[in-house]
Short mmCIF file of C-alpha atoms in Angstrom, two decimals:
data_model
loop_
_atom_site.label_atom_id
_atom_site.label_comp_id
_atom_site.label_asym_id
_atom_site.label_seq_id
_atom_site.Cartn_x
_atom_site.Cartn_y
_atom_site.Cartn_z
CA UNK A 26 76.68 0.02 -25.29
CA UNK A 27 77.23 2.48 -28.22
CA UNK A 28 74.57 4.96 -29.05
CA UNK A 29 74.16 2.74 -32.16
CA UNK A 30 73.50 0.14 -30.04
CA UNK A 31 70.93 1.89 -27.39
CA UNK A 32 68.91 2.98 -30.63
CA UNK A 33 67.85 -0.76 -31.64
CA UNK A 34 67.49 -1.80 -28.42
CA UNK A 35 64.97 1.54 -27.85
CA UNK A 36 63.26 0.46 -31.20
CA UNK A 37 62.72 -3.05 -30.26
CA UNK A 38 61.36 -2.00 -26.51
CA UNK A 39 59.02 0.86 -28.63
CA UNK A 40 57.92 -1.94 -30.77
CA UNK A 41 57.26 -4.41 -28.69
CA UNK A 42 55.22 -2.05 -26.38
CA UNK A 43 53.24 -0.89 -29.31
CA UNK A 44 52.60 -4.88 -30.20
CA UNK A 45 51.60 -5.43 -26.36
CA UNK A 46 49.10 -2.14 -26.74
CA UNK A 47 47.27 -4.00 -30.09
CA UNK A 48 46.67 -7.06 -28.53
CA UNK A 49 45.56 -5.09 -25.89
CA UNK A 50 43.10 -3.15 -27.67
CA UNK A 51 42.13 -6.37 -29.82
CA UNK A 52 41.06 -8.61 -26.67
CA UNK A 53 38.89 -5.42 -25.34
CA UNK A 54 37.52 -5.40 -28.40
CA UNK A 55 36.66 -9.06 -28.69
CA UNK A 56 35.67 -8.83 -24.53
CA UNK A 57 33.22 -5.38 -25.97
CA UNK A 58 31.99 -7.62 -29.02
CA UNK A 59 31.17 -10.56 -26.63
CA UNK A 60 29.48 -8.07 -23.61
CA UNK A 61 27.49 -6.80 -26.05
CA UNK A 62 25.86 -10.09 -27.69
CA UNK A 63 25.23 -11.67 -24.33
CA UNK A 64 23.46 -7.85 -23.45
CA UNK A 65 21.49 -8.44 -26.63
CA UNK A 66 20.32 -12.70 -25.57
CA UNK A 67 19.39 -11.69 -22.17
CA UNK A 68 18.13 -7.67 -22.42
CA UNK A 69 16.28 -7.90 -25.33
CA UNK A 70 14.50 -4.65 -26.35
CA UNK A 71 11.40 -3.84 -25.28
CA UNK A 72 8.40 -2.77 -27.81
CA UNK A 73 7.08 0.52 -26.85
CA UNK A 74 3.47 -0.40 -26.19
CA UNK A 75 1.66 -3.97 -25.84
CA UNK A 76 -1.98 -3.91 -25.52
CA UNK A 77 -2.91 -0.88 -23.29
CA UNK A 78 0.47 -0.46 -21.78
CA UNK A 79 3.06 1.91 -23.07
CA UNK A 80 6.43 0.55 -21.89
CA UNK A 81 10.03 2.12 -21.46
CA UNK A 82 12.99 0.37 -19.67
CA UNK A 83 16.55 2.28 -19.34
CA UNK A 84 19.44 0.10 -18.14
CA UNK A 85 22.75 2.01 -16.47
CA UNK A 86 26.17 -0.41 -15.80
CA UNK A 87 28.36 1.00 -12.83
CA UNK A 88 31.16 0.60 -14.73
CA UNK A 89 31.81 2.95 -17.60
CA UNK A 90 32.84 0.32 -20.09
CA UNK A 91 30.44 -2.30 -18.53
CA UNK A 92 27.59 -3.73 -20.98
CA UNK A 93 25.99 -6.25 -18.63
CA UNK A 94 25.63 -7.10 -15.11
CA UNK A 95 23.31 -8.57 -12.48
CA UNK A 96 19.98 -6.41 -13.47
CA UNK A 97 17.75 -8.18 -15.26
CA UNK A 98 14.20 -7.19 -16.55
CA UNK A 99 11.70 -8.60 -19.31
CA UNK A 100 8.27 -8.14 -20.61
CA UNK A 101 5.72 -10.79 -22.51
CA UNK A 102 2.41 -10.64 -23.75
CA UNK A 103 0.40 -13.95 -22.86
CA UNK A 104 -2.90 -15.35 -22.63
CA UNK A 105 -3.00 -14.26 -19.10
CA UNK A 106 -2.23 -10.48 -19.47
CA UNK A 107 0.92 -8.55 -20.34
CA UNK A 108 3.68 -10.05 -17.44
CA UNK A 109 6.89 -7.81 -16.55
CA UNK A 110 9.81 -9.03 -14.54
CA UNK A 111 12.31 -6.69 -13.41
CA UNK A 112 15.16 -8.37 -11.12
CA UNK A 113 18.56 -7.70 -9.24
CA UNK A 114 21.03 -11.18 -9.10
CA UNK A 115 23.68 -10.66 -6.08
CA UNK A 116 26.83 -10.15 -7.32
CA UNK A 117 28.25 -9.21 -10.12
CA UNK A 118 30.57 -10.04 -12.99
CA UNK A 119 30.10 -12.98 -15.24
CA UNK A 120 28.35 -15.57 -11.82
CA UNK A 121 25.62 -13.05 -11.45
CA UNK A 122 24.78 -12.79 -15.50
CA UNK A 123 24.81 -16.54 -15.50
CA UNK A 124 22.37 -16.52 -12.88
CA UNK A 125 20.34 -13.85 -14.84
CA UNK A 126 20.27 -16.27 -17.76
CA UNK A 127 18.64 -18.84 -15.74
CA UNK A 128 15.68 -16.84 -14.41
CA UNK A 129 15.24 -15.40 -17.74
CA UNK A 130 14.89 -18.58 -19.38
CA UNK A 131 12.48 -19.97 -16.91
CA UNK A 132 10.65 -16.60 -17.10
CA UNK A 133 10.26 -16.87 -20.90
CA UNK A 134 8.96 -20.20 -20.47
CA UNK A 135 6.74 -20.18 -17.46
CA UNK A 136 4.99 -16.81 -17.86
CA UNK A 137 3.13 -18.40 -20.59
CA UNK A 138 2.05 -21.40 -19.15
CA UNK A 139 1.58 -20.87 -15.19
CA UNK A 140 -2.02 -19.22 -14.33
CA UNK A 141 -0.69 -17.62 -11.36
CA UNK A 142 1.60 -15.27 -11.03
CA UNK A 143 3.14 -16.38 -7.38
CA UNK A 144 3.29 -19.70 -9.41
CA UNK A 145 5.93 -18.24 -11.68
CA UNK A 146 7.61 -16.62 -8.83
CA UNK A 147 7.90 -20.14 -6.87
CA UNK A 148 9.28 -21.54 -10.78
CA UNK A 149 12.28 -18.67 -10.90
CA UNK A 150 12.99 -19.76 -7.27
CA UNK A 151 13.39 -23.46 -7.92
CA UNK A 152 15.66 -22.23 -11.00
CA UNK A 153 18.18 -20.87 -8.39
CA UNK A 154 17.56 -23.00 -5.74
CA UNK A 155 18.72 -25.86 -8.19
CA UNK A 156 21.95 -24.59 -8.98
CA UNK A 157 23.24 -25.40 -5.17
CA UNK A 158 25.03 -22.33 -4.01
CA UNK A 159 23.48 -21.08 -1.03
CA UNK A 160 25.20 -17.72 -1.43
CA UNK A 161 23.07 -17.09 -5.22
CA UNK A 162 19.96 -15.18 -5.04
CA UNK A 163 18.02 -12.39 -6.72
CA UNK A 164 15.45 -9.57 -6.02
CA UNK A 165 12.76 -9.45 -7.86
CA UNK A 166 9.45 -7.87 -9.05
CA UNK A 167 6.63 -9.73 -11.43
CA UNK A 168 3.90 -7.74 -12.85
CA UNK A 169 0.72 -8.82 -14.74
CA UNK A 170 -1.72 -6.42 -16.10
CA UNK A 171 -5.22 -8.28 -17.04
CA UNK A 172 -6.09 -8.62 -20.99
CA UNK A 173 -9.71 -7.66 -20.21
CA UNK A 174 -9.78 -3.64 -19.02
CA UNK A 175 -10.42 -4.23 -15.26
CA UNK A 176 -8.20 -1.61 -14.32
CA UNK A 177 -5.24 -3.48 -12.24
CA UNK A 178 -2.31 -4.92 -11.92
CA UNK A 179 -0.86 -7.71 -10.05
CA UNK A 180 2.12 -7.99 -8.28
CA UNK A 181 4.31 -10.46 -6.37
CA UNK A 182 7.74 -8.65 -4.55
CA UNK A 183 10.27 -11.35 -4.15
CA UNK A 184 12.66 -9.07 -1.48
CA UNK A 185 12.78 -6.43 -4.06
CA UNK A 186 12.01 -2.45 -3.74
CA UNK A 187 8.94 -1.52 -3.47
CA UNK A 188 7.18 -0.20 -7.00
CA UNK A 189 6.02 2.95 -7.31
CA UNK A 190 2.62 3.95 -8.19
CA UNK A 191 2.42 7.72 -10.19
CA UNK A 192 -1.52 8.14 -10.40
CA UNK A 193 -2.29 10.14 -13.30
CA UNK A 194 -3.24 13.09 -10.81
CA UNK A 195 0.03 13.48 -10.06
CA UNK A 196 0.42 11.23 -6.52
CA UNK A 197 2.71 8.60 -5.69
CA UNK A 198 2.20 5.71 -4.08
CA UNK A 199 5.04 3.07 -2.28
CA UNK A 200 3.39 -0.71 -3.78
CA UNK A 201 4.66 -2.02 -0.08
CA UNK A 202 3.42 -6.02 0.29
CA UNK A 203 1.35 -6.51 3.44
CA UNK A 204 3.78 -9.34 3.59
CA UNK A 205 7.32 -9.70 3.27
CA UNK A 206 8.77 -12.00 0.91
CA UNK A 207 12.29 -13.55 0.33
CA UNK A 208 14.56 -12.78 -2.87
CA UNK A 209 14.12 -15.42 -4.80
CA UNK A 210 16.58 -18.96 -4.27
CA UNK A 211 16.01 -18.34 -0.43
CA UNK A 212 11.91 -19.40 -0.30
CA UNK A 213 13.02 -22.59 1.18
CA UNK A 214 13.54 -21.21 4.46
CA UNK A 215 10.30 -19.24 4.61
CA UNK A 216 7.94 -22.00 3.49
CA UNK A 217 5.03 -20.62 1.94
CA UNK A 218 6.59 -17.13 0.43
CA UNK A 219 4.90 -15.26 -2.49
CA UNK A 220 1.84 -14.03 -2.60
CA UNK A 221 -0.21 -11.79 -4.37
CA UNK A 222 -1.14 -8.03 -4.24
CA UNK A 223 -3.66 -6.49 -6.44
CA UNK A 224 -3.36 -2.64 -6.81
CA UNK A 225 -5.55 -0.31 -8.77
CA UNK A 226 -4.14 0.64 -12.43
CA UNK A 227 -6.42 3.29 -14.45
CA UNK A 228 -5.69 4.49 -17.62
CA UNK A 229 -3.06 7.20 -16.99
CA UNK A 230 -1.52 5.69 -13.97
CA UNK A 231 2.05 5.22 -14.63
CA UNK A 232 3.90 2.14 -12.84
CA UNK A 233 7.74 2.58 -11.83
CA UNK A 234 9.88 -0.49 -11.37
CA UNK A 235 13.50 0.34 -9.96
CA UNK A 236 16.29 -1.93 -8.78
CA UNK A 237 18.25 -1.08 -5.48
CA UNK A 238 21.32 0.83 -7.64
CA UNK A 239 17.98 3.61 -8.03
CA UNK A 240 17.07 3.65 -4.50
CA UNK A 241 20.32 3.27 -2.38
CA UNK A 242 22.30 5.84 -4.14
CA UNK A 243 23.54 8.67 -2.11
CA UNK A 244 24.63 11.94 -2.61
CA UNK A 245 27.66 13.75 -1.10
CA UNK A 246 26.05 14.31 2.12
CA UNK A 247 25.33 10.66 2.31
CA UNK A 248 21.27 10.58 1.75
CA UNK A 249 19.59 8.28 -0.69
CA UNK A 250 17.94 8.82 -3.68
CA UNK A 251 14.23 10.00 -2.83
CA UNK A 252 12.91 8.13 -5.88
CA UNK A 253 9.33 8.88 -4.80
CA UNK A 254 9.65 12.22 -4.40
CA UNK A 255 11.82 12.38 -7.89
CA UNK A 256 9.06 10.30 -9.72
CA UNK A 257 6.10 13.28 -8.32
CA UNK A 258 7.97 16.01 -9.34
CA UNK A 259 9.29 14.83 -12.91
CA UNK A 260 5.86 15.92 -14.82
CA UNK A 261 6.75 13.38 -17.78
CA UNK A 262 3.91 11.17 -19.46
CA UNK A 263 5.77 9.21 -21.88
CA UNK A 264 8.13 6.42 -20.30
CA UNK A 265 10.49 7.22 -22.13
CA UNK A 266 11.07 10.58 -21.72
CA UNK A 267 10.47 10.00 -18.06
CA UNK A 268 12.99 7.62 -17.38
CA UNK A 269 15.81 9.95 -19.28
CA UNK A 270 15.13 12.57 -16.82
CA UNK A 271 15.21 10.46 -13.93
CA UNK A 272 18.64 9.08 -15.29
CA UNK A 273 19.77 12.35 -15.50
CA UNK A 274 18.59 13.29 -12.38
CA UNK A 275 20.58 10.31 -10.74
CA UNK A 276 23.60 11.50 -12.01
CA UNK A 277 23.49 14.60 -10.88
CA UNK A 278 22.59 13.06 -7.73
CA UNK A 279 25.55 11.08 -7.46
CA UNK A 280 27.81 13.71 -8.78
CA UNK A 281 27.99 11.98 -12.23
CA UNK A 282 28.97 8.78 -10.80
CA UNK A 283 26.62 5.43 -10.80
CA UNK A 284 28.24 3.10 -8.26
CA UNK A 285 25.62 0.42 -8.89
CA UNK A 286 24.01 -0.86 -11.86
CA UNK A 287 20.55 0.63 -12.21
CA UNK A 288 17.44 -1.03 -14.10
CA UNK A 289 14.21 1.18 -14.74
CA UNK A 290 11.03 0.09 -15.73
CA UNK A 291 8.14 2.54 -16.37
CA UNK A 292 4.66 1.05 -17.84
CA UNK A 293 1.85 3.49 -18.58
CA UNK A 294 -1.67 2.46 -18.54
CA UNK A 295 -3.57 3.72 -21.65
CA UNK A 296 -6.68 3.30 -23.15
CA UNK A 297 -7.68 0.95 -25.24
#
């Protein structure tokens, strides 16, 4: 071939590399574009204080490009009290978001109209459950703090890490059920699953709600994240602020590196 010759043929190869490159950078653009509206339907921001409760959430993907995953969390005011869900879908990808969209639709539409919180636990069960893949499921954690200032909280665990309790003198306490319940989609081969625990919430108590991506991250030595211990230490009042230094404190756990998604709550009891 003459060097005429080679130098079209090297321009057309450049060029069509360069074309290949746009469209590459045009369809993770659209993918980022689409990520990001389905992160705004499903995580919608939270207000930073509802009735007596100041409220922070924090949301960190595994992946470094990743908008959305299988951590889910929400907060509503009703006519029953204030009611949090925080929740981890097995999986990932785009199965265990569509799974997230189902038990936060049911969520946003039961919280407001079942009295009892293990009521809206057995509700976001059936929403799996009907789908009809044994192998779906989700951890989860519902909260309801009272409307009238009685001082506590509610909480039904559905298989999901315990919550932490920061009392405002500075101790921590593991929210452990007496009773262990299944993730929800799986309360069909327990029977009669989620029940209720009602634990003390004073005005300067902080609440910590944590998905398993918090908990079971290890270091290089191979030991988990001691999220209790992390949570006494970290002298923070505002949510907010507390939940950027526990972040930060994960990554330099990890050694910079998140390997699962992580989803913090933090709600801090005020008064009124």
């Amino acid at each position: 071939m003459s060097s005429a010759g080679c130098v079209v043929l090297a321009a057309a190869v450049t060029s069509g590399v360069i074309a290949l490159m746009h469209r590459e950078e045009q369809a993770a653009a659209r993918l980022h574009n689409i990520t990001e509206a389905v992160q705004r339907a499903l995580l919608r921001p939270l207000p930073p204080r509802v009735g007596r409760l100041q409220v922070a959430v924090r949301y960190a993907a595994a992946e470094p490009d990743a908008r959305i995953g299988g951590d889910l969390y929400d907060l509503l005011d009703t006519k029953f009290g204030v009611r949090v869900l925080l929740g981890d879908v097995r999986g990932k990808g785009f199965e265990a978001v569509e799974v997230a969209a189902d038990i936060l639709g049911v969520f946003r539409d039961v919280a407001r109209t079942e009295p009892g919180l293990e009521s809206v636990a057995t509700r976001l069960d059936g929403a799996i459950s009907r789908r009809g893949r044994s192998e779906e499921f989700a951890t989860a954690i519902l909260v309801t703090t009272a409307p009238e200032e009685n001082h506590a909280a509610v909480i039904v665990n559905c298989g999901h890490p315990p919550p932490l309790l920061r009392h405002r003198e500075g101790t921590v306490t593991e929210l452990s059920p007496q009773v262990a319940a299944p993730p929800l989609g799986l309360c069909e081969l327990a029977g009669d699953c989620y029940r209720l625990q009602q634990v003390p919430f004073q005005p300067g108590d902080l609440l910590l709600l944590y998905t398993d991506g918090t908990s079971e991250a290890r270091n290089r030595q191979g030991r988990f994240y001691p999220v209790a211990e992390r949570l006494r230490s970290i002298g923070e009042s505002d949510p907010g602020a507390l939940l950027d230094r526990l972040l930060d404190d994960l990554r330099s756990w990890t050694g910079g590196r998140i390997r699962d998604d992580v989803a913090l709550m933090a709600l801090r009891c005020m008064r009124w």
